[in-house]
Short mmCIF file of C-alpha atoms in Angstrom, two decimals:
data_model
loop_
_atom_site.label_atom_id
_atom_site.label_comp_id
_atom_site.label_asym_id
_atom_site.label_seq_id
_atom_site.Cartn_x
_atom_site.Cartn_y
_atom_site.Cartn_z
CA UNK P 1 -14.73 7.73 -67.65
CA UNK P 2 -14.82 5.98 -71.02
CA UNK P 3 -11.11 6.79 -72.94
CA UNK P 4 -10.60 7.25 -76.66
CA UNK P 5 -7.47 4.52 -75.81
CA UNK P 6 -9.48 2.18 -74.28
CA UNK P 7 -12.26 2.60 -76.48
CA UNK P 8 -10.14 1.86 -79.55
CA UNK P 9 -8.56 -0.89 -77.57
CA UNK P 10 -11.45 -2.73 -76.74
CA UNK P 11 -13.07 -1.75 -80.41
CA UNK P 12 -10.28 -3.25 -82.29
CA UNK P 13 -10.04 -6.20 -80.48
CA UNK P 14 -14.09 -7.16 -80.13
CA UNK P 15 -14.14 -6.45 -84.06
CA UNK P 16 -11.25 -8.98 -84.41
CA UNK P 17 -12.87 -11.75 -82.72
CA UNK P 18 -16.27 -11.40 -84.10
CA UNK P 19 -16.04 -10.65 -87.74
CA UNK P 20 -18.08 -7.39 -87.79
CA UNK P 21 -17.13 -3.69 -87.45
CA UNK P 22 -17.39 -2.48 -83.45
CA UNK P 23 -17.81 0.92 -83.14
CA UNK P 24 -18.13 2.94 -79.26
CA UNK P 25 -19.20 6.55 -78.62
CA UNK P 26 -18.99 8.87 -75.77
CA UNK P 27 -22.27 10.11 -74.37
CA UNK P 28 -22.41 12.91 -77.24
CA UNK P 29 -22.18 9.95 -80.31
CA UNK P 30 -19.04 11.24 -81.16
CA UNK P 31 -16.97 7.94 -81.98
CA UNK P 32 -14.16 7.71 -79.94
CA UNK P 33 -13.18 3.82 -80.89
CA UNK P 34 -13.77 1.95 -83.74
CA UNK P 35 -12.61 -1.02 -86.05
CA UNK P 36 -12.80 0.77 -88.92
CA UNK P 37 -10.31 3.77 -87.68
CA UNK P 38 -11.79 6.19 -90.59
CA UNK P 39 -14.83 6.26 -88.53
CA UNK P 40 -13.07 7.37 -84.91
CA UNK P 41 -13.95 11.01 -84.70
CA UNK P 42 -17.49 10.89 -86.45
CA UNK P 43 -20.32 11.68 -85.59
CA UNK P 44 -22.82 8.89 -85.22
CA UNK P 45 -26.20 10.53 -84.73
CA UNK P 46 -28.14 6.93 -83.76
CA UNK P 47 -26.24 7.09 -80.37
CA UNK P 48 -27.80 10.35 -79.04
CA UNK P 49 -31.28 8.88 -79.12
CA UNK P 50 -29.96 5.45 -77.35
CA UNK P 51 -28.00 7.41 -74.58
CA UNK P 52 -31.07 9.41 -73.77
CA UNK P 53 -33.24 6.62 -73.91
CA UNK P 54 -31.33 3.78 -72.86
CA UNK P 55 -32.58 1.54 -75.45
CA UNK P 56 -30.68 -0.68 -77.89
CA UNK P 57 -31.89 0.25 -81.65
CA UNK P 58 -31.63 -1.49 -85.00
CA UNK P 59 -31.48 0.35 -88.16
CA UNK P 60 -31.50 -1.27 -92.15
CA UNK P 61 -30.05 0.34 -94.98
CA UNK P 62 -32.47 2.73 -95.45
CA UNK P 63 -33.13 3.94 -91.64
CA UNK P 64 -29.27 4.22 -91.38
CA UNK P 65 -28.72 6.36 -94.98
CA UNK P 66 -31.61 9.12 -93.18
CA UNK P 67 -29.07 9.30 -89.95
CA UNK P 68 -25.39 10.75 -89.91
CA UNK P 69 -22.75 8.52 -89.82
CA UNK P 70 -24.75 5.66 -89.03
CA UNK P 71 -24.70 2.17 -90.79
CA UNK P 72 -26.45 -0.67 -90.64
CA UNK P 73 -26.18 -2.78 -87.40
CA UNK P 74 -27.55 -2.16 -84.00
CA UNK P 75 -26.56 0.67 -81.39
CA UNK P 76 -26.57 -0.54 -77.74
CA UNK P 77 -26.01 1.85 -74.34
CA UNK P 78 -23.39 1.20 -72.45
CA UNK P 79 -24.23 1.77 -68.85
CA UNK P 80 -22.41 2.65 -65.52
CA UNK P 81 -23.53 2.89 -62.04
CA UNK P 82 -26.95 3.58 -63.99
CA UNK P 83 -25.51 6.03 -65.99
CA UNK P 84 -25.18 5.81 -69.85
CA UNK P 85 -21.96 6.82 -70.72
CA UNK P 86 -22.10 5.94 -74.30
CA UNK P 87 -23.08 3.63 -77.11
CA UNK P 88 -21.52 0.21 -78.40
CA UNK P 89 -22.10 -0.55 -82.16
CA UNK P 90 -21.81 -3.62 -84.41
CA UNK P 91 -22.24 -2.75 -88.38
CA UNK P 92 -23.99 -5.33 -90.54
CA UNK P 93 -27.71 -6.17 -91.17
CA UNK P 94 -29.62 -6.63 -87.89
CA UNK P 95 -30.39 -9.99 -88.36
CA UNK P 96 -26.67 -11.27 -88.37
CA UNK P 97 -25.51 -8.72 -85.73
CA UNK P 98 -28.23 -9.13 -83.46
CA UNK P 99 -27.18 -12.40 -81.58
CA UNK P 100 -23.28 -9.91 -80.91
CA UNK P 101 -25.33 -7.25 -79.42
CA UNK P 102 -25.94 -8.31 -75.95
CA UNK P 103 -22.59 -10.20 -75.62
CA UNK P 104 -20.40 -7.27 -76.70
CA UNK P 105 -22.43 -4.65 -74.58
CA UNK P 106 -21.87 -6.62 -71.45
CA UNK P 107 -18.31 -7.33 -72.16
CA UNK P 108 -17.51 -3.57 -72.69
CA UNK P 109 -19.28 -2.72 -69.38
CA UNK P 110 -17.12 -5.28 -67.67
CA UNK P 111 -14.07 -3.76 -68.92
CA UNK P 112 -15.19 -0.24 -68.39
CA UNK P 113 -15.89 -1.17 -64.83
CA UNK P 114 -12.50 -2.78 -64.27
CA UNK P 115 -11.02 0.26 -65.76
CA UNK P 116 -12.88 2.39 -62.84
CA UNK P 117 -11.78 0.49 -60.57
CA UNK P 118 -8.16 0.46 -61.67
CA UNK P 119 -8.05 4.38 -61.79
CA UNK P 120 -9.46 5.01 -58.90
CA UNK P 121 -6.88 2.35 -57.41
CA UNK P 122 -4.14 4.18 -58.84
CA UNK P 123 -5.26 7.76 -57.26
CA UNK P 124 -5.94 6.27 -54.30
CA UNK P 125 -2.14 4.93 -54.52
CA UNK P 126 -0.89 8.27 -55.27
CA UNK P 127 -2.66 9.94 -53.15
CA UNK P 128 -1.60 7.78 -49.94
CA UNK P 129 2.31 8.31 -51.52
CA UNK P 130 1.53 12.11 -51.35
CA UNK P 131 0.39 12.24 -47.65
CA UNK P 132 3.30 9.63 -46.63
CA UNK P 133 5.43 11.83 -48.56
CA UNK P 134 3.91 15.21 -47.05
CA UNK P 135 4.48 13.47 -43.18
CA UNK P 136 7.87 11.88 -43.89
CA UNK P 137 8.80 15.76 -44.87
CA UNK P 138 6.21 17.78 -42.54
CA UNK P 139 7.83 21.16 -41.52
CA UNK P 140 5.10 22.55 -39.16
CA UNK P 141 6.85 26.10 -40.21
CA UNK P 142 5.80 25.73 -43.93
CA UNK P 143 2.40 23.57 -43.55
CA UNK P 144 -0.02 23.63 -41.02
CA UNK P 145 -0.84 19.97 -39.26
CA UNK P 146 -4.46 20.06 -39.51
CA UNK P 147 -4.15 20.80 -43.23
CA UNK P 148 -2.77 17.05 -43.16
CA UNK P 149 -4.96 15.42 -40.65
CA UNK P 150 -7.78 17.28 -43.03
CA UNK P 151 -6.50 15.89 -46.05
CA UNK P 152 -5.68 12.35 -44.74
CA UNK P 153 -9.91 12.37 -43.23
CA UNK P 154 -10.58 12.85 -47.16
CA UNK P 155 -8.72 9.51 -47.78
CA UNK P 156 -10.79 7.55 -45.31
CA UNK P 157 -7.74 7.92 -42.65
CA UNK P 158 -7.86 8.88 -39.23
CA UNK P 159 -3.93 10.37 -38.14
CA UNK P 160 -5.10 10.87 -34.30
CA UNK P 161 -5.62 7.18 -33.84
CA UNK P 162 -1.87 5.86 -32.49
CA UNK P 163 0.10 4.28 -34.70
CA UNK P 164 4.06 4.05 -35.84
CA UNK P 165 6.00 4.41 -38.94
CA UNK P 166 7.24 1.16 -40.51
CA UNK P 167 9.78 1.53 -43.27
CA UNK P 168 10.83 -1.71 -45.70
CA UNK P 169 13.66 -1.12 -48.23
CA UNK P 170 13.84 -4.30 -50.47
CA UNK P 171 17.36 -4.57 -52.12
CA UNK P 172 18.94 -7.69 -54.78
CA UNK P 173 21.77 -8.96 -52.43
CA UNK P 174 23.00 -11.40 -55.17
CA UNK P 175 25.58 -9.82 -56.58
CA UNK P 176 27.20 -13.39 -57.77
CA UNK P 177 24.38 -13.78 -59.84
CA UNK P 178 24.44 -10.88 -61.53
CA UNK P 179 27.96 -11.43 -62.29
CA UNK P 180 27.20 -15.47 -64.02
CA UNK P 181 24.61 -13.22 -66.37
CA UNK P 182 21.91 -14.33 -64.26
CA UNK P 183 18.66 -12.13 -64.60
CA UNK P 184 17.60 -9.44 -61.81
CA UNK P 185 15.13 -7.98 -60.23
CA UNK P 186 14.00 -4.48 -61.33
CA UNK P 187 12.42 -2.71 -57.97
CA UNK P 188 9.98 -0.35 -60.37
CA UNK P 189 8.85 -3.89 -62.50
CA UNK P 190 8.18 -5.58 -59.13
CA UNK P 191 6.41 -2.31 -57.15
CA UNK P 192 2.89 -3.15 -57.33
CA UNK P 193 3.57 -6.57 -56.16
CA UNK P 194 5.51 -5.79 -53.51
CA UNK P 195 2.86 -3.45 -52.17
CA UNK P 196 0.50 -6.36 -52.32
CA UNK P 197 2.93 -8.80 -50.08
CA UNK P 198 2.74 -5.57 -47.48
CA UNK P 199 -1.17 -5.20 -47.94
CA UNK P 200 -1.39 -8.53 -47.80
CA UNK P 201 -0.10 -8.37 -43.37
CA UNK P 202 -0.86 -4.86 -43.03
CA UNK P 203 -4.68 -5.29 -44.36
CA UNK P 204 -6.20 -2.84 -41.48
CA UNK P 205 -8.24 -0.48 -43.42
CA UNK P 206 -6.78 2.78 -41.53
CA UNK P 207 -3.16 1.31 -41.98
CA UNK P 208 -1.26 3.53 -44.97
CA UNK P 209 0.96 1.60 -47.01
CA UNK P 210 2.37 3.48 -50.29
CA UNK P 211 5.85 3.44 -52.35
CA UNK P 212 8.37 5.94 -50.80
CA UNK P 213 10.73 5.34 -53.97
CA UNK P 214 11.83 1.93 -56.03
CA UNK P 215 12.69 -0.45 -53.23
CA UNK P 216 11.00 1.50 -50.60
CA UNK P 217 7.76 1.07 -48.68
CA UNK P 218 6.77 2.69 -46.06
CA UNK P 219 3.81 2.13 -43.59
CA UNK P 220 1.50 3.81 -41.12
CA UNK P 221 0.35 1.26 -38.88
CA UNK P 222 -2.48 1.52 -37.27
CA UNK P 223 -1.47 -0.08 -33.48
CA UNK P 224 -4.23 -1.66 -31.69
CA UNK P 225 -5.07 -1.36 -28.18
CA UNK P 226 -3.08 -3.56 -26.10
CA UNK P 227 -0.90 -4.92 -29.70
CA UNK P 228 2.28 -5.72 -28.49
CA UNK P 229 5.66 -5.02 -29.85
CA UNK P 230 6.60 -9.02 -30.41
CA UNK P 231 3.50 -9.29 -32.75
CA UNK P 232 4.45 -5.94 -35.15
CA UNK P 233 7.68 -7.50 -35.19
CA UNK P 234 6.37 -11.36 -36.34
CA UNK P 235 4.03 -9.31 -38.70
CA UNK P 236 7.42 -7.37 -40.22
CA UNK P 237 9.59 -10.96 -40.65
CA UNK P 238 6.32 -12.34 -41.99
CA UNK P 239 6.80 -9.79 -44.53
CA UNK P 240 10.58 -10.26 -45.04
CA UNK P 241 10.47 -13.75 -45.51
CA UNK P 242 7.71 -13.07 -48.10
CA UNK P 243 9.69 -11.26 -50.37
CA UNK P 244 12.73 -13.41 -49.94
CA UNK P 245 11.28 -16.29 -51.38
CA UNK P 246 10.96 -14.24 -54.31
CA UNK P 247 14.23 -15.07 -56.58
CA UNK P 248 17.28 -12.98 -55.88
CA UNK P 249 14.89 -10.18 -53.58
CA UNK P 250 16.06 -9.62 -49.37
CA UNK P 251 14.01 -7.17 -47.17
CA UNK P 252 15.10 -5.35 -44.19
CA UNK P 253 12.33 -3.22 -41.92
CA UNK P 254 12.77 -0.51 -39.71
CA UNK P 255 10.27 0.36 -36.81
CA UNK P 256 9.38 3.55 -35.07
CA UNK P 257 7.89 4.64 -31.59
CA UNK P 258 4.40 5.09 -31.78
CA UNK P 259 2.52 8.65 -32.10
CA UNK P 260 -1.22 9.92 -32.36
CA UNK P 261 -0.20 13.25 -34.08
CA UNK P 262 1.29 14.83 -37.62
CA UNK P 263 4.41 16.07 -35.85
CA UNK P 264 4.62 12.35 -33.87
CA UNK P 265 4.15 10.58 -36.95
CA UNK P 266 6.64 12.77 -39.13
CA UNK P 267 9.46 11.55 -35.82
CA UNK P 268 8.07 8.09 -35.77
CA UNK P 269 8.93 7.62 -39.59
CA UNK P 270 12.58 9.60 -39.45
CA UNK P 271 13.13 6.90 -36.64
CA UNK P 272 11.88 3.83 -38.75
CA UNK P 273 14.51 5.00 -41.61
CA UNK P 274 17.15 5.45 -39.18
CA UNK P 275 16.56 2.32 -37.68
CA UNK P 276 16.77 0.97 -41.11
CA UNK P 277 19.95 2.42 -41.93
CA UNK P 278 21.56 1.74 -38.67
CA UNK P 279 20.53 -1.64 -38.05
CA UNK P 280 22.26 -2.33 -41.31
CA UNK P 281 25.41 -1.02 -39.53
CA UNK P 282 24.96 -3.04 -36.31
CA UNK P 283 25.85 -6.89 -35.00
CA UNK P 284 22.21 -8.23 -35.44
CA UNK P 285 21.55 -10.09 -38.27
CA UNK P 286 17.78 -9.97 -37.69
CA UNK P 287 15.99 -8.29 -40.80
CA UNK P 288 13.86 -6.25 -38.60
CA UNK P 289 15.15 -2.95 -36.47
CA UNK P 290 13.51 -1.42 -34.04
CA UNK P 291 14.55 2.66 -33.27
CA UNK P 292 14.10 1.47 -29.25
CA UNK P 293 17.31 -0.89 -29.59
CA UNK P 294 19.18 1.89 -31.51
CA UNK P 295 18.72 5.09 -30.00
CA UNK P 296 22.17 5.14 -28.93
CA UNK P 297 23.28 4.50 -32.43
CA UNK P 298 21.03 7.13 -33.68
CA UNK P 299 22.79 9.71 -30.85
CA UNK P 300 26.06 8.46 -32.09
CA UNK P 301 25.37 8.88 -35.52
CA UNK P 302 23.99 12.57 -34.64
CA UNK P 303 27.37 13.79 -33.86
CA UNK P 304 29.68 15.33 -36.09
CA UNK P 305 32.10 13.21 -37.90
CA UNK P 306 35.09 15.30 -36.27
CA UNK P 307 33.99 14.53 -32.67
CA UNK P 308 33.30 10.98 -33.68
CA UNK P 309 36.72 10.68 -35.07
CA UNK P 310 37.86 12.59 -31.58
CA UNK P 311 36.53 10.04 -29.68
CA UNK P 312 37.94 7.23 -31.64
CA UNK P 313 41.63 8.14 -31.40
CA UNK P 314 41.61 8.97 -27.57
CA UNK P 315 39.44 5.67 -26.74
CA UNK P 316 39.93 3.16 -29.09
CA UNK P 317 43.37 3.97 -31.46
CA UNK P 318 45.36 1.04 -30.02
CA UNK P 319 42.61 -1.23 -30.31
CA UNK P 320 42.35 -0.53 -33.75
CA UNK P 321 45.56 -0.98 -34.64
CA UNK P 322 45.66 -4.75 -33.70
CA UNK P 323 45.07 -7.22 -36.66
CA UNK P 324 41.58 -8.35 -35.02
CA UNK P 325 40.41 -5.14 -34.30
CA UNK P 326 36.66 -6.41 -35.99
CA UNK P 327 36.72 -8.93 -33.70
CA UNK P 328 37.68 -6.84 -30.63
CA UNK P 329 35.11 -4.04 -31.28
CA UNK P 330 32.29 -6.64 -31.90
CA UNK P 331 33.22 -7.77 -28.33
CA UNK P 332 32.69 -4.92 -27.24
CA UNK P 333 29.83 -4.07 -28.50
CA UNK P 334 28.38 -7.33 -27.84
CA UNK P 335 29.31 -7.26 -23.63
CA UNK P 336 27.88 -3.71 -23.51
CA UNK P 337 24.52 -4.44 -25.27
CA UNK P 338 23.75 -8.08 -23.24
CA UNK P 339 24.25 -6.53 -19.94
CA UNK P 340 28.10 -6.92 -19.31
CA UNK P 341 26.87 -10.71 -18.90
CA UNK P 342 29.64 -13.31 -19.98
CA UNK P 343 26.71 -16.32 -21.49
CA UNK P 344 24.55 -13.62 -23.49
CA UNK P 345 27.70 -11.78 -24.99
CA UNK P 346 29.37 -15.43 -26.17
CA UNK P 347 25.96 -16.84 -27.57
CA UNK P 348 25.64 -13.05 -29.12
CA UNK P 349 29.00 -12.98 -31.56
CA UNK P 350 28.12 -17.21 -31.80
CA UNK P 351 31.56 -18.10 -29.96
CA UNK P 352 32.75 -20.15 -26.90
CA UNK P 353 32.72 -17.84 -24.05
CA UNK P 354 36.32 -18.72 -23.38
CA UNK P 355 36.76 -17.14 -26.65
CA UNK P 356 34.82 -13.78 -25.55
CA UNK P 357 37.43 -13.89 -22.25
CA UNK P 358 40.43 -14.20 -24.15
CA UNK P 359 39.52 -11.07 -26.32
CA UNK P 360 38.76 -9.58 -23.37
CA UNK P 361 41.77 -9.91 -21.78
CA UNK P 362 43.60 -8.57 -24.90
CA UNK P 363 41.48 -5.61 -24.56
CA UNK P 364 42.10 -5.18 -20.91
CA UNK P 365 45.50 -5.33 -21.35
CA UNK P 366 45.54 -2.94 -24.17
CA UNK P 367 43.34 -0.42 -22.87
CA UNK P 368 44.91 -0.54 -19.19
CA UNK P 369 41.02 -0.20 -17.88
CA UNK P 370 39.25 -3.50 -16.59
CA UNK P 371 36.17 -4.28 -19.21
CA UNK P 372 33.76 -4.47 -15.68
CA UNK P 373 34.85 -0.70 -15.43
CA UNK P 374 31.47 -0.05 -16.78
CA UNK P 375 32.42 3.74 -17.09
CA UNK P 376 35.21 3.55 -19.08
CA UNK P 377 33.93 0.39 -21.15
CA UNK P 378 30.36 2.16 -22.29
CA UNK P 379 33.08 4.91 -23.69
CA UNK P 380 34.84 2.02 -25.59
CA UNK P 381 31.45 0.93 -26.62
CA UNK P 382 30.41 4.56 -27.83
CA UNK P 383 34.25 4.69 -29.83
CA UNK P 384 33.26 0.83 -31.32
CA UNK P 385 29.81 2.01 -32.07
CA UNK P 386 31.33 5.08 -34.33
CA UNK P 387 33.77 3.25 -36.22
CA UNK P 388 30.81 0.82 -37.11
CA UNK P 389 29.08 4.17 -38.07
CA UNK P 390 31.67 4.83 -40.38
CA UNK P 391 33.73 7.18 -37.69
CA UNK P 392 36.89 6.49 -39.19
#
């Protein structure tokens, strides 16, 4: 609990501002910190009698020359949770140290408590990375579930109550910048305060937030009854716009299906970094993804790149040898996924709709099949959908 490093640290500095040698023992006198660094590793035989007792004690010349390794001053406990768990001491006569003695002792306490409080903060933090880390990987061949849902009860967290995987990868977009010599962000620097912007929404005591890796958070939300969809999303944006008002920071988020189990969870969080990478990939511009609007994507991407190649040549290669073949496959995409309806598809890709029926036309024409051949269109759609997958 008390550190030789933060013992010497807060030593060093106390016996800076105050004029007068600070010395602090562990609970067995042995001096661990100390102004005066010849004395760090002594023993300092006043301190065993104060830890036992509690008690602050003053010693003169001659009282300190009859003790080991004491000198002159005053020895004061320094207590935790009711616990002594060692001595603070100020050398000089009584008299002028006196008036420290109480000021110092309190001070150290403070900062031993803080320091508490920070460790257990950071193994808490490491622990919830582990069990995110153990789910986002959970093989039930190699590990047993309950061993996790065991584990995860030890944390305070309950993995049978329903919730769903949230993933946020937090990137520097401005690449401009960086090229005028202007300075960027480093994701490690930035980590802890990005986990507090995420806390910050996601505040539910059973919800798990930890680092995945620099740039990456990743979430297990804890849904409430009745919760639905539209507010996880605001809560996600809220987020995202949160970070991008930092300088030179963007957020994306990904979002699973929900699950109540180790094996559900494990899926829901695969799905929130697929919907990540493959909302990335699609027409929406929206920072948030959800896995429902991409599970054809996902099936898509599933397929080897040999069939998706396959099915590019036989459905779409004279489409994508026209000049505006960008243009043409976001068409298509855009009529397929707004219900082969002329207003949503137009207000989709932001153009007039006469626009959207002159590029369908062209495609018609190219293609031979009418684009209300829903058939043969959803198989242009799948073609349009692999190229944006990086088919070709």
């Amino acid at each position: 609990m008390l550190s030789p490093s933060l013992a010497q640290e807060i030593a060093g500095d106390t016996s800076a501002v105050i004029g007068f040698n600070v010395l602090i023992t562990d609970a067995e006198g042995m001096v661990i910190g100390s102004g005066d660094s010849s004395r760090v590793g002594t023993f300092h035989e006043a301190s065993v009698e104060v830890v036992r007792t509690q008690e602050a004690a003053t010693h003169s010349a001659p009282e300190a020359q009859r003790l080991r390794g004491v000198r002159p001053g005053v020895t004061l406990p320094l207590v935790t949770d009711g616990r002594a768990v060692g001595t603070v001491g100020i050398t000089g006569t009584p008299a002028q140290v006196r008036r420290f003695g109480l000021l110092v002792k309190r001070q150290t306490e403070i900062l031993l408590r803080e320091s508490v409080m920070l460790r257990s903060r950071l193994l808490s933090e490491r622990a919830a990375e582990k069990l995110l880390a153990d789910i986002a990987s959970y093989d039930p061949q190699v590990v047993e579930g309950d061993f996790l849902l065991f584990r995860a009860a030890e944390l305070g967290f309950d993995l049978r109550l329903r919730r769903v995987a949230v993933a946020f990868e937090v990137t520097v977009p401005d690449t401009a910048a960086r090229r005028r010599g202007a300075p960027t962000q480093d994701m490690a620097l930035i980590r802890s305060e990005l986990l507090r912007s995420v806390r910050e929404v996601f505040a539910d005591p059973q919800d798990i937030v930890a680092g995945t890796a620099p740039g990456w958070i990743g979430v297990l939300h804890r849904l409430p009854a009745r919760r639905p969809t539209t507010a996880l999303v605001a809560d996600c944006r809220r987020v995202a716009d949160v970070i991008a008002a930092q300088d030179g920071l963007a957020a994306r988020v990904g979002i699973g299906e929900p699950a109540t189990s180790v094996s559900g969870l494990h899926d829901s969080y695969q799905d929130a970094c697929d919907a990540l990478r493959l909302g990335g990939r699609s027409t929406d511009d929206s920072p948030v993804h959800l896995i429902t609007d991409l599970r054809v994507h996902q099936v898509v991407a599933a397929v080897g790149q040999s069939a998706r190649n396959r099915l590019l040549d036989l459905t779409a290669a004279e489409l994508r040898a026209q000049p505006d073949w960008p243009a043409l496959r976001d068409t298509v995409t855009a009529w397929c996924e707004n219900g082969f309806n002329l207003v949503r598809a137009s207000a989709a890709l932001h153009v007039h709709r006469n626009t959207v029926v002159y590029r369908m036309q062209k495609i018609e024409q190219i293609t031979g099949r009418p684009m209300r051949d829903h058939r043969a269109t959803m198989a242009l759609y799948l073609a349009c959908l692999a190229d944006r997958l990086g088919g070709g």
